[in-house]
Short mmCIF file of C-alpha atoms in Angstrom, two decimals:
data_model
loop_
_atom_site.label_atom_id
_atom_site.label_comp_id
_atom_site.label_asym_id
_atom_site.label_seq_id
_atom_site.Cartn_x
_atom_site.Cartn_y
_atom_site.Cartn_z
CA UNK B 5 81.54 31.76 51.52
CA UNK B 6 84.34 30.91 53.49
CA UNK B 7 86.63 27.69 52.84
CA UNK B 8 88.76 26.46 55.02
CA UNK B 9 91.50 24.03 54.35
CA UNK B 10 92.50 21.87 57.38
CA UNK B 11 93.92 18.68 58.23
CA UNK B 12 95.29 17.65 61.67
CA UNK B 13 98.42 15.64 59.59
CA UNK B 14 100.83 17.67 57.98
CA UNK B 15 102.56 17.76 54.73
CA UNK B 16 98.85 16.84 52.89
CA UNK B 17 98.95 19.63 50.62
CA UNK B 18 96.67 22.21 52.45
CA UNK B 19 98.57 25.33 51.26
CA UNK B 20 99.28 24.12 47.86
CA UNK B 21 94.86 23.70 47.73
CA UNK B 22 94.51 26.98 49.41
CA UNK B 23 96.56 28.74 47.50
CA UNK B 24 95.26 27.12 43.84
CA UNK B 25 91.63 28.04 45.15
CA UNK B 26 92.27 31.37 45.93
CA UNK B 27 93.71 31.76 42.39
CA UNK B 28 90.71 30.35 40.62
CA UNK B 29 88.11 32.14 42.25
CA UNK B 30 90.24 35.43 41.87
CA UNK B 31 90.74 34.55 38.24
CA UNK B 32 86.51 34.30 38.08
CA UNK B 33 86.56 37.99 39.20
CA UNK B 34 85.93 36.85 43.12
CA UNK B 35 87.19 39.18 45.60
CA UNK B 36 89.53 36.58 47.54
CA UNK B 37 90.73 37.07 50.61
CA UNK B 38 93.33 34.19 51.61
CA UNK B 39 94.17 33.81 55.33
CA UNK B 40 97.53 31.96 56.11
CA UNK B 41 96.71 30.27 59.72
CA UNK B 42 99.37 28.18 60.00
CA UNK B 43 102.54 29.37 61.66
CA UNK B 44 105.04 27.89 59.70
CA UNK B 45 103.18 31.05 56.85
CA UNK B 46 103.97 29.32 53.82
CA UNK B 47 100.85 30.57 51.95
CA UNK B 48 102.02 34.33 53.49
CA UNK B 49 106.07 33.21 52.08
CA UNK B 50 104.20 32.18 48.72
CA UNK B 51 102.80 35.61 48.21
CA UNK B 52 106.05 37.33 48.78
CA UNK B 53 107.30 36.10 45.91
CA UNK B 54 105.48 37.57 43.64
CA UNK B 55 104.64 41.49 43.22
CA UNK B 56 100.80 40.93 42.44
CA UNK B 57 98.57 37.87 43.43
CA UNK B 58 95.33 38.46 42.57
CA UNK B 59 94.32 38.36 46.26
CA UNK B 60 94.86 39.68 49.29
CA UNK B 61 97.09 37.42 51.36
CA UNK B 62 97.60 37.86 55.29
CA UNK B 63 98.75 36.04 58.20
CA UNK B 64 96.75 35.13 61.42
CA UNK B 65 97.45 31.89 63.44
CA UNK B 66 95.39 33.16 66.02
CA UNK B 67 93.07 31.13 67.77
CA UNK B 68 90.41 34.00 67.60
CA UNK B 69 89.80 33.61 63.62
CA UNK B 70 86.35 33.04 64.60
CA UNK B 71 85.74 36.10 66.76
CA UNK B 72 86.75 38.35 64.13
CA UNK B 73 86.08 36.51 60.77
CA UNK B 74 82.93 38.55 59.84
CA UNK B 75 85.04 41.81 59.95
CA UNK B 76 87.86 40.21 58.32
CA UNK B 77 85.66 38.87 55.08
CA UNK B 78 83.64 42.24 54.99
CA UNK B 79 85.21 42.96 51.69
CA UNK B 80 85.39 40.05 50.48
CA UNK B 81 82.96 37.61 48.04
CA UNK B 82 85.14 34.69 49.31
CA UNK B 83 87.56 33.66 51.66
CA UNK B 84 90.16 30.91 52.19
CA UNK B 85 91.62 29.55 55.30
CA UNK B 86 94.82 27.52 55.48
CA UNK B 87 95.07 25.75 58.25
CA UNK B 88 97.94 24.25 60.62
CA UNK B 89 98.02 20.77 61.75
CA UNK B 90 98.85 19.46 65.18
CA UNK B 91 96.81 22.44 66.82
CA UNK B 92 93.47 21.45 68.05
CA UNK B 93 92.40 24.95 69.34
CA UNK B 94 93.10 26.51 66.62
CA UNK B 95 91.88 24.53 64.16
CA UNK B 96 88.65 24.78 66.06
CA UNK B 97 88.25 28.22 65.87
CA UNK B 98 88.80 27.60 61.86
CA UNK B 99 86.04 25.52 61.91
CA UNK B 100 83.73 27.61 63.50
CA UNK B 101 84.57 30.18 61.02
CA UNK B 102 83.98 28.15 58.12
CA UNK B 103 80.74 27.75 55.81
CA UNK B 104 82.68 24.44 53.87
CA UNK B 105 85.72 22.93 55.62
CA UNK B 106 87.87 20.89 53.27
CA UNK B 107 90.05 17.82 54.50
CA UNK B 108 93.30 17.31 52.16
CA UNK B 109 94.08 13.32 51.96
CA UNK B 110 96.37 11.76 50.34
CA UNK B 111 96.00 7.98 49.18
CA UNK B 112 97.47 6.60 51.96
CA UNK B 113 96.29 4.54 54.34
CA UNK B 114 98.02 6.80 57.72
CA UNK B 115 96.36 10.08 56.17
CA UNK B 116 92.71 8.39 55.96
CA UNK B 117 93.43 7.10 59.86
CA UNK B 118 94.38 10.46 60.13
CA UNK B 119 91.88 12.43 58.94
CA UNK B 120 89.40 10.71 61.36
CA UNK B 121 90.96 13.16 64.20
CA UNK B 122 90.00 16.27 61.98
CA UNK B 123 86.70 15.00 61.08
CA UNK B 124 85.93 14.19 64.85
CA UNK B 125 86.74 18.03 65.37
CA UNK B 126 84.53 19.11 62.56
CA UNK B 127 81.85 17.31 64.08
CA UNK B 128 82.35 18.76 67.39
CA UNK B 129 81.98 22.09 66.05
CA UNK B 130 78.61 21.13 64.33
CA UNK B 131 77.13 20.56 67.48
CA UNK B 132 77.42 24.53 68.27
CA UNK B 133 77.50 25.29 64.70
CA UNK B 134 75.16 23.01 62.59
CA UNK B 135 75.56 24.54 59.03
CA UNK B 136 78.91 23.71 59.23
CA UNK B 137 79.79 21.63 55.71
CA UNK B 138 82.91 19.12 55.36
CA UNK B 139 84.31 17.27 52.31
CA UNK B 140 87.62 15.46 52.00
CA UNK B 141 89.63 16.19 48.79
CA UNK B 142 91.86 13.50 47.42
CA UNK B 143 95.39 15.03 46.84
CA UNK B 144 98.50 14.14 44.76
CA UNK B 145 97.02 11.22 43.59
CA UNK B 146 99.34 8.81 41.27
CA UNK B 147 97.38 7.70 38.24
CA UNK B 148 96.97 4.23 37.96
CA UNK B 149 98.10 2.76 40.89
CA UNK B 150 95.99 0.47 42.99
CA UNK B 151 96.70 2.86 45.93
CA UNK B 152 94.59 5.50 44.61
CA UNK B 153 92.11 3.03 43.33
CA UNK B 154 91.40 2.18 46.63
CA UNK B 155 90.92 5.01 48.68
CA UNK B 156 87.38 6.15 48.18
CA UNK B 157 86.79 2.69 49.71
CA UNK B 158 88.84 3.06 52.91
CA UNK B 159 87.26 6.93 52.64
CA UNK B 160 83.63 5.86 53.18
CA UNK B 161 84.27 4.47 56.94
CA UNK B 162 84.25 8.45 57.72
CA UNK B 163 80.68 8.95 55.95
CA UNK B 164 81.92 12.18 55.10
CA UNK B 165 81.29 13.17 51.81
CA UNK B 166 84.76 12.92 49.12
CA UNK B 167 84.83 15.32 46.18
CA UNK B 168 85.31 13.76 42.40
CA UNK B 169 87.77 16.14 41.13
CA UNK B 170 90.92 14.75 42.65
CA UNK B 171 94.26 16.54 42.32
CA UNK B 172 97.16 14.32 41.11
CA UNK B 173 100.87 14.01 41.79
CA UNK B 174 102.02 16.86 39.30
CA UNK B 175 105.78 18.39 39.06
CA UNK B 176 104.19 21.73 37.81
CA UNK B 177 102.92 22.20 41.13
CA UNK B 178 106.14 22.28 42.79
CA UNK B 179 107.81 24.44 40.13
CA UNK B 180 105.17 27.01 39.90
CA UNK B 181 105.31 27.35 43.60
CA UNK B 182 108.94 27.86 43.81
CA UNK B 183 108.56 31.22 41.45
CA UNK B 184 105.50 32.39 43.13
CA UNK B 185 103.19 31.25 40.31
CA UNK B 186 100.62 28.73 40.57
CA UNK B 187 99.64 25.93 37.51
CA UNK B 188 97.32 28.22 36.14
CA UNK B 189 99.73 30.34 34.45
CA UNK B 190 99.68 27.71 32.09
CA UNK B 191 95.57 27.01 31.39
CA UNK B 192 96.31 23.88 29.33
CA UNK B 193 97.96 21.98 31.66
CA UNK B 194 96.37 18.99 33.22
CA UNK B 195 96.97 20.36 36.79
CA UNK B 196 95.42 23.46 35.66
CA UNK B 197 91.97 21.35 34.70
CA UNK B 198 92.35 19.34 37.55
CA UNK B 199 92.44 23.19 39.84
CA UNK B 200 89.55 24.29 37.59
CA UNK B 201 87.34 21.08 37.95
CA UNK B 202 88.13 21.22 42.10
CA UNK B 203 86.76 24.25 42.29
CA UNK B 204 83.42 24.16 40.26
CA UNK B 205 83.10 21.22 42.56
CA UNK B 206 83.30 23.20 45.83
CA UNK B 207 81.11 26.11 44.12
CA UNK B 208 78.28 23.33 43.88
CA UNK B 209 78.60 22.35 47.49
CA UNK B 210 77.50 26.54 48.80
#
């Protein structure tokens, strides 16, 4: 399965979700490749902070991923691609490589409006590869806030499935990343439980 995390808007948590999805799949004994396709290289920098991540991380910010993905994926059960913002050509290549494109969105009106651009790219790619699936993922949701509750209503206009498994705004994500870890090191934490539910739901979309 090839998962791509993509949004033309920056700062929505693509890298965090990519790393945690790869880490959780690896914890489940899957052979996982994480492709850092963002020229900023945040996922690659994260992997360099630790001796063993449990999965392979490579940097590949090139618009030829769709041409090379079969060879890249041949030794793995799952591939996770961390995509860049504001790079339409590279985004198109990533989308064509993917089985499932996950569009992370923070619960704000600006994020909802910007998500339209990414959804349009996905729909364009589906004319060439109809099997590409797409879903929206609410990330960094702040509990018990009106915007956190109302974002789902706003997303209905995009006519794209929205995952039920939200990821909350939790300090543990930032703290674990600083040390080259993930929230999964604290298996009983709310953050770890959210990641597990999130990956479970992605798996049901296969």
